[in-house]
XYZ file of C-alpha atoms in Angstrom:
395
model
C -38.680 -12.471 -39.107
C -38.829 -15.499 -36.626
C -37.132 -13.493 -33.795
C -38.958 -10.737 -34.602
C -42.600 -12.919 -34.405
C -41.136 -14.486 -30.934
C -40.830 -10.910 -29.491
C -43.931 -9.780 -30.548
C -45.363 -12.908 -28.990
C -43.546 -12.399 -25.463
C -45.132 -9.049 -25.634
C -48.173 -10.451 -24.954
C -47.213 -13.166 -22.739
C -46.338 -10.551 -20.815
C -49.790 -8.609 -20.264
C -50.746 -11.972 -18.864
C -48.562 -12.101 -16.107
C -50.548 -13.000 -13.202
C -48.821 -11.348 -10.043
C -48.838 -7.972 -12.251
C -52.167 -8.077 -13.097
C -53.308 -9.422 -9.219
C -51.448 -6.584 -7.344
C -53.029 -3.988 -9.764
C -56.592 -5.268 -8.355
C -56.077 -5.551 -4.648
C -56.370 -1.973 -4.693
C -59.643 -2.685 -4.275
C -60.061 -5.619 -2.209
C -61.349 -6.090 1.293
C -59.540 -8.201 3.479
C -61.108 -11.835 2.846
C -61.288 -14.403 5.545
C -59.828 -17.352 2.990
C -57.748 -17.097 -0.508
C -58.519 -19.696 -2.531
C -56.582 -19.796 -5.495
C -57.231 -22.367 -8.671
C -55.195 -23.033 -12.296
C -52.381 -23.028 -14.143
C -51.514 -19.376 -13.012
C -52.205 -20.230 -9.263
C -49.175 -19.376 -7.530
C -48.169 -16.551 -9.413
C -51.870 -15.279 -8.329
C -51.410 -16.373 -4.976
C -48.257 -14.588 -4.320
C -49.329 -11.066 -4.461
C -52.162 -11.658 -2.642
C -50.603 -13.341 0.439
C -48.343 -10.395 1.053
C -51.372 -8.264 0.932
C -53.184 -10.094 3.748
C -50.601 -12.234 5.277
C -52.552 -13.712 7.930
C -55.186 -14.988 5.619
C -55.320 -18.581 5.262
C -54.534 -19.511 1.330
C -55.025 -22.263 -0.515
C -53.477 -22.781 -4.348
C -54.475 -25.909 -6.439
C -52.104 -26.122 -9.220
C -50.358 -28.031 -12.258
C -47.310 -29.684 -11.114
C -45.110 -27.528 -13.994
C -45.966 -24.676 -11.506
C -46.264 -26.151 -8.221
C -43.040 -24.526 -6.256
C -42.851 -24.215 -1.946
C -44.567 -20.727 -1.204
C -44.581 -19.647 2.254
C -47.910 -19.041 3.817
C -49.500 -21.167 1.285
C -50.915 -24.847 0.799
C -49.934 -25.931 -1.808
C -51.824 -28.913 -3.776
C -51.276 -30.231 -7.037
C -53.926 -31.837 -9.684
C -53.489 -33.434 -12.734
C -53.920 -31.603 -16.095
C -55.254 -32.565 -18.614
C -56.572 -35.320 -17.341
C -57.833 -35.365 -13.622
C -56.454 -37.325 -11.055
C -56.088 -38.556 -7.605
C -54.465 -35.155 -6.968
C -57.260 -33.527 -8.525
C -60.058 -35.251 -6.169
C -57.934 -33.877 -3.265
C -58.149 -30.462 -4.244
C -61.226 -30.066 -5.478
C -62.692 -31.654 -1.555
C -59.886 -29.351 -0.089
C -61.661 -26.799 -1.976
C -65.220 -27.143 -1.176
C -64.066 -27.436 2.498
C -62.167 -24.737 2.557
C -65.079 -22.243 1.529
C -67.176 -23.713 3.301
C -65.241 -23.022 6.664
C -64.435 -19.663 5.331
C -68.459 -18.840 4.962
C -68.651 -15.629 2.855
C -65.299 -13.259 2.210
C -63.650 -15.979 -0.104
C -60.840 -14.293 -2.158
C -61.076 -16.549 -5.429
C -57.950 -16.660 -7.959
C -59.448 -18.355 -10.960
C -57.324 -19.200 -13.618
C -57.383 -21.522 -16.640
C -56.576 -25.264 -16.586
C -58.621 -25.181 -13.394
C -61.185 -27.878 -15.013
C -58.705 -31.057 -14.327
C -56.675 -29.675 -11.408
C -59.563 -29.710 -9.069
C -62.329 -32.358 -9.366
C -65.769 -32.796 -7.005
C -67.998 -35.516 -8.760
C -71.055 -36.109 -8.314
C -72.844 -38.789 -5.905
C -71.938 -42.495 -7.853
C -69.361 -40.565 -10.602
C -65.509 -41.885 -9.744
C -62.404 -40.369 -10.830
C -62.133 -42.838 -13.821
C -65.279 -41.834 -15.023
C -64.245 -38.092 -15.103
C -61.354 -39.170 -16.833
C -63.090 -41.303 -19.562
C -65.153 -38.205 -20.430
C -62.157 -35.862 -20.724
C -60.496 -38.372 -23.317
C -64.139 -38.292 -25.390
C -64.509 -34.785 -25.041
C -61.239 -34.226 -26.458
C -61.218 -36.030 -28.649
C -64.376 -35.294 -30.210
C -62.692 -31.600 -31.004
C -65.710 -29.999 -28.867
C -65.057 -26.491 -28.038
C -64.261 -25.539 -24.474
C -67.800 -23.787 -23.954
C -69.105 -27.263 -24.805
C -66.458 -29.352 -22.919
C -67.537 -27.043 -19.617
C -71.143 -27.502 -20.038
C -70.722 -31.416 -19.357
C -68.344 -31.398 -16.551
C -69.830 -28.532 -14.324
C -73.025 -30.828 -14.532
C -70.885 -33.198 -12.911
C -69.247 -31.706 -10.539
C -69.700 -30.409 -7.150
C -66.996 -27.738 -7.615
C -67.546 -26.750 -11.215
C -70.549 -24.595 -12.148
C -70.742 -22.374 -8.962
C -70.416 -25.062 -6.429
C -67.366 -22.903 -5.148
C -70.184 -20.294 -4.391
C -72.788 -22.425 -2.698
C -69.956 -23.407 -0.854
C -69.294 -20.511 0.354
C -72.785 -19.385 0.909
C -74.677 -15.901 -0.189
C -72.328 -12.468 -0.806
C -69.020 -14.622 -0.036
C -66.992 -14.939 -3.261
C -65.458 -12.018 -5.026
C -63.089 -13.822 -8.070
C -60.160 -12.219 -9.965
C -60.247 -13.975 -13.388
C -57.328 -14.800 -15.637
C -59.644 -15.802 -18.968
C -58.179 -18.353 -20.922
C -61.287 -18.758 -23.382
C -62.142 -16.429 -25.953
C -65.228 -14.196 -25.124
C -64.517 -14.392 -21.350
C -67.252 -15.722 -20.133
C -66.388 -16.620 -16.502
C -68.655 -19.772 -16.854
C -66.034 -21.285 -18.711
C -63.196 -20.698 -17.222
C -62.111 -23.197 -15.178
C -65.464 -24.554 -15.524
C -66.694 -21.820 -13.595
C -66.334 -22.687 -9.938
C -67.701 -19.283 -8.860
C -70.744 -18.507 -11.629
C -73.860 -20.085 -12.329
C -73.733 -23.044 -14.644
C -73.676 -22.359 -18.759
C -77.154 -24.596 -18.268
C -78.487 -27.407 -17.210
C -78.037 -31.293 -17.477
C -80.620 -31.566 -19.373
C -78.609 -29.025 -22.081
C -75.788 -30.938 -21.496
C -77.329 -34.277 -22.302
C -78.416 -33.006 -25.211
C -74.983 -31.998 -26.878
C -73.831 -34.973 -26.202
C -76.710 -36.962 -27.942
C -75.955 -34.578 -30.896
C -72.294 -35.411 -31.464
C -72.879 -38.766 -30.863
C -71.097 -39.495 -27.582
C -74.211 -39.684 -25.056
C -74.258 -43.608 -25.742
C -70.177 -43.454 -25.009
C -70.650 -41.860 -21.890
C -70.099 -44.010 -18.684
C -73.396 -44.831 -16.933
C -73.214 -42.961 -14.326
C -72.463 -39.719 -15.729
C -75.421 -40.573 -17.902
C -77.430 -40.799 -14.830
C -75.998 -37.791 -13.290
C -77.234 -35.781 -16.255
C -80.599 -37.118 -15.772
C -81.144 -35.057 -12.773
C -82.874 -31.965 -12.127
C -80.255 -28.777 -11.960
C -78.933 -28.070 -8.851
C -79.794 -24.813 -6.323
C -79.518 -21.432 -7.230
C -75.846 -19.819 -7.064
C -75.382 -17.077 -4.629
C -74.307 -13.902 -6.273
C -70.441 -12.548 -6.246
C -68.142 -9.699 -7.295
C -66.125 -10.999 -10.803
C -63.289 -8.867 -12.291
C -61.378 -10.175 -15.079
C -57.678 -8.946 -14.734
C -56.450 -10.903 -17.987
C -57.419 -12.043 -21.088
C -56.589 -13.586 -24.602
C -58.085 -10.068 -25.997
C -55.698 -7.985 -23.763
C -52.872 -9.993 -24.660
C -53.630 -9.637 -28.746
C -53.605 -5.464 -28.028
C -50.283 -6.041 -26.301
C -48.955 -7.771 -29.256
C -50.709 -5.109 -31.671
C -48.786 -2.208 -29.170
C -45.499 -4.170 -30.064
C -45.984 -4.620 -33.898
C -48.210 -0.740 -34.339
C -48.218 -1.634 -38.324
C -49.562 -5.074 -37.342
C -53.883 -5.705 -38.123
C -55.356 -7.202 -35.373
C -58.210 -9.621 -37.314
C -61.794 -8.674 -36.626
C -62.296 -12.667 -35.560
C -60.172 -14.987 -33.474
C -59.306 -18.375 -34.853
C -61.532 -20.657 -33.763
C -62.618 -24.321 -34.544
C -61.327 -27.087 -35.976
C -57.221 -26.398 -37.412
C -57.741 -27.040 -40.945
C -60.585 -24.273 -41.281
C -58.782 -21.840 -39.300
C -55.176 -22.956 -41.476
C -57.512 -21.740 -44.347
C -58.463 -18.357 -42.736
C -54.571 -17.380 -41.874
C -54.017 -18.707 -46.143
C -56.696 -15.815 -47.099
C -55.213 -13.363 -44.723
C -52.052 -13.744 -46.166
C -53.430 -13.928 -49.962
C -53.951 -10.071 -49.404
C -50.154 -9.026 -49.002
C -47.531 -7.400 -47.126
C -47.931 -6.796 -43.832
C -48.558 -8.140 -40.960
C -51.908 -10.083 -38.829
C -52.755 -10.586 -35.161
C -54.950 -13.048 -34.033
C -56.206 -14.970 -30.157
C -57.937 -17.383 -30.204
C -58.192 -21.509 -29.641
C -58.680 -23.841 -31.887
C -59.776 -27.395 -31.696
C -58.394 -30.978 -33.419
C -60.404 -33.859 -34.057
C -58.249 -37.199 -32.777
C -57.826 -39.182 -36.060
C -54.164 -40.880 -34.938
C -51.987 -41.951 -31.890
C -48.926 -39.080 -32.836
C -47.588 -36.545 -31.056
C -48.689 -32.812 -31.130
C -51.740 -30.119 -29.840
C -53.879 -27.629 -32.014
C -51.018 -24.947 -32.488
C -48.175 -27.021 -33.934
C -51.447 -28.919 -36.563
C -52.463 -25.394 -37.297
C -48.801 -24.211 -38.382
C -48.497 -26.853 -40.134
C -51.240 -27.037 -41.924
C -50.873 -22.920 -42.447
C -47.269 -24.094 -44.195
C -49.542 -26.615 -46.746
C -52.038 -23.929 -47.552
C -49.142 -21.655 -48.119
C -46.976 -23.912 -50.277
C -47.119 -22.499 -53.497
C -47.977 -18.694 -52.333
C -44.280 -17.184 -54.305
C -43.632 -14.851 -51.340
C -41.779 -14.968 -47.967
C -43.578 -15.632 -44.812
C -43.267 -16.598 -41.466
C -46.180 -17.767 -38.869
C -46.113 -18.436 -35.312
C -48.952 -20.019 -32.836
C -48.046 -20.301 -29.450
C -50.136 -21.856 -26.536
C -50.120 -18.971 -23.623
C -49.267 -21.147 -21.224
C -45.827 -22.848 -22.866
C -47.978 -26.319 -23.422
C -49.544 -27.205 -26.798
C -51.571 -30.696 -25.800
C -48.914 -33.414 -23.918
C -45.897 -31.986 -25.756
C -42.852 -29.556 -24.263
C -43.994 -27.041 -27.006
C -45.894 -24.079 -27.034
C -46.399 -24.531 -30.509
C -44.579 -23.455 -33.996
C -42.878 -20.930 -35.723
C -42.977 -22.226 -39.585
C -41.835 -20.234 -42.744
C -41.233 -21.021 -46.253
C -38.997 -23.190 -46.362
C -40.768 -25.603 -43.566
C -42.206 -28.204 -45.825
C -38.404 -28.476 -47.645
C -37.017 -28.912 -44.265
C -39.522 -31.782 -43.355
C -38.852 -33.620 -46.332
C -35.144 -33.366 -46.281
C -35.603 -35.558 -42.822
C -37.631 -37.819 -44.584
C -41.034 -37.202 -42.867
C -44.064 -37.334 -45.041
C -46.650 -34.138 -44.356
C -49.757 -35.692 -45.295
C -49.327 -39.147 -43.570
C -47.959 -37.049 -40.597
C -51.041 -34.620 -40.347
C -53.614 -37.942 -40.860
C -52.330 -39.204 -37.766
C -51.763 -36.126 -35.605
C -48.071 -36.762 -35.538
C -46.830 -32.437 -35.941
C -44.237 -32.394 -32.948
C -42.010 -34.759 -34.597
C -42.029 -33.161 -38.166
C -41.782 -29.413 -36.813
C -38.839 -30.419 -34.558
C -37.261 -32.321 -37.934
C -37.692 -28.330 -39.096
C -36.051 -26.736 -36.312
C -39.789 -25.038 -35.873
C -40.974 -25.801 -32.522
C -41.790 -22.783 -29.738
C -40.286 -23.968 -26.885
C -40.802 -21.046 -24.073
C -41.202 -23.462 -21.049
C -44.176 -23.731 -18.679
C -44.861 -19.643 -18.333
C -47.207 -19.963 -15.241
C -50.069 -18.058 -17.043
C -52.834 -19.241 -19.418
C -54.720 -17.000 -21.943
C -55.075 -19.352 -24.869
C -53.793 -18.810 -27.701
C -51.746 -16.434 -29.606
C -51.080 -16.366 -33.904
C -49.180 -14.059 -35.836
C -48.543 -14.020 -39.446
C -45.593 -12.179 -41.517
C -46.305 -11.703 -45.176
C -42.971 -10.373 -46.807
């Protein structure tokens, strides 16, 4: 069944491929006067589009997993996913870029983009940025959330691409990495208007506690009124975790795709895969991405907690099963793992290495147990990003 769980996984890896999914647009794409290409799945966006308008200047901001020498293209690199010096680099190199360009901006947006590329706002440093990554993180906030504070402190995020750029002069090809596909929060939505104002953002953050945590100066920056209108562009999403989930379904046709995707925090959506699988043989699809509150200093990210916390809740169930949840993009939080592939006999395999589940989960500390198992998804970095993927096998 594990095999058979990878396959059905690749199949959806694989309607995410970027340069597929690029060259099937530029059908219908007028010849830009910049290409300006940002995330995970940068490169592999930029590619196609180069050779379709090869003396258009292009610019790809990238992780450094997927950074490679592409000819005809500058190549920068940002950090992910935390920003850093690289990332205040790119996201200048950015804003100057379309604003040079002034209106025909060819815009590759793909996830990750938030960290890679970084424009703060008048008195906000890089550290700062940085400090409210690690709170928003780990808080467990949801990405829609996470977005709404940094585009209101950003120059870049938010549509600042598009004032760049000026009125009529972006037309974006999305890879969405967020479920619902809203292009204001993907990559923080350089080329939308904002998911709302500082004032909205302010308030989340007073209502999970963190506004107090905050670094002055952010707290000052979302003091401010909101900034101009954004000019108006052509979107057309070319990817998403949705697409991919139908791909899997079109591998696995006996497969049920569930009506929901597994969201928030691991432990309720561990519970929601333990019902699913309470109602017998078969097999479920879901997308999704979930979210894990920081409790501990281990070693993990949201898809290896949720397997194994899916192995707990299916401990005692009397059947065979197998369950795999993969990150899209090969990386599940600062680990080499896309995520797990557990069965029944996980949680024997644990303690015959002498790791203790419950202790382990309390401090975030999955990679070490899982790879005790012999359960970790390693596919490498894939160069695309559409969340995340889960499948479960009920024998």
């Amino acid at each position: 069944m594990r095999d058979e769980l990878i396959d059905i996984f690749k199949a959806g890896l694989a309607r995410a491929e970027p340069a597929a999914a690029v060259s099937a647009a530029l059908s219908d794409v007028s010849r830009p006067n910049a290409i300006l290409a940002l995330g995970k799945a940068a490169l592999a966006m930029t590619e196609p589009a180069r050779d379709a308008f090869p003396d258009v200047p292009c610019l790809a901001v990238t992780n450094a997993e997927n950074a490679r020498d592409l000819a005809g293209v500058h190549v920068m690199i940002g950090g992910h996913p935390v920003p850093d010096d690289g990332s205040l680099a790119a996201g200048e190199a950015m804003l100057t870029a379309a604003a040079q360009a002034r209106r025909r901006i060819l815009a590759l947006i793909s996830g990750g983009g938030s960290a890679l590329a970084v424009a703060p706002v008048a008195a906000v440093t890089l550290a700062d940025k940085a400090e409210v990554s690690r709170l928003l993180l780990g808080a467990g906030l949801d990405i829609g959330a996470m977005n709404l504070v940094r585009q209101n402190l950003s120059r870049l995020k938010g549509g600042g691409l598009a004032r760049a750029a000026g009125p009529g002069g972006i037309e974006a090809l999305i890879l969405s990495d967020v479920v619902g596909d809203d292009p204001a929060a993907i990559a923080s939505g350089p080329t939308v208007p904002p998911l709302g104002p500082p004032a909205a953002a302010k308030d989340l953050l007073v209502r999970h506690g963190l506004w107090d945590r905050m670094p002055e100066s952010c707290r000052m920056a979302l003091s401010r009124p909101p900034p101009p209108t954004t000019p108006e562009g052509r979107l057309r999403l070319i990817g998403s975790n949705r697409l991919s989930v139908l791909a899997m379904a079109a591998a696995a046709p006996d497969a049920t795709v569930a009506s929901d995707p597994l969201e928030g925090d691991v432990a309720d959506a561990a519970a929601r895969v333990a019902t699913a699988a309470r109602a017998g043989p078969g097999t479920t699809l879901w997308g999704g991405e979930t979210t894990v509150i920081l409790r501990g200093d281990g070693r993990g990210g949201r898809n290896q907690e949720l397997a194994l916390r899916v192995a707990c809740a299916l401990r005692d169930i009397g059947r065979p099963w197998t369950f795999l949840s993969g990150g899209t993009d090969g990386r599940d939080g600062p680990t080499d793992a896309a995520g797990a592939v557990v069965d029944d006999g996980t949680l024997d395999r644990i303690a015959a290495a002498g790791h203790d589940v419950a202790a382990g989960l309390a401090r975030n500390d999955s990679y070490p147990m899982l790879a005790a198992a012999g359960d970790l998804l390693i596919t490498g970095g894939t160069g695309t990003n559409v969340a995340d993927l889960q499948i479960l096998r009920m024998g």
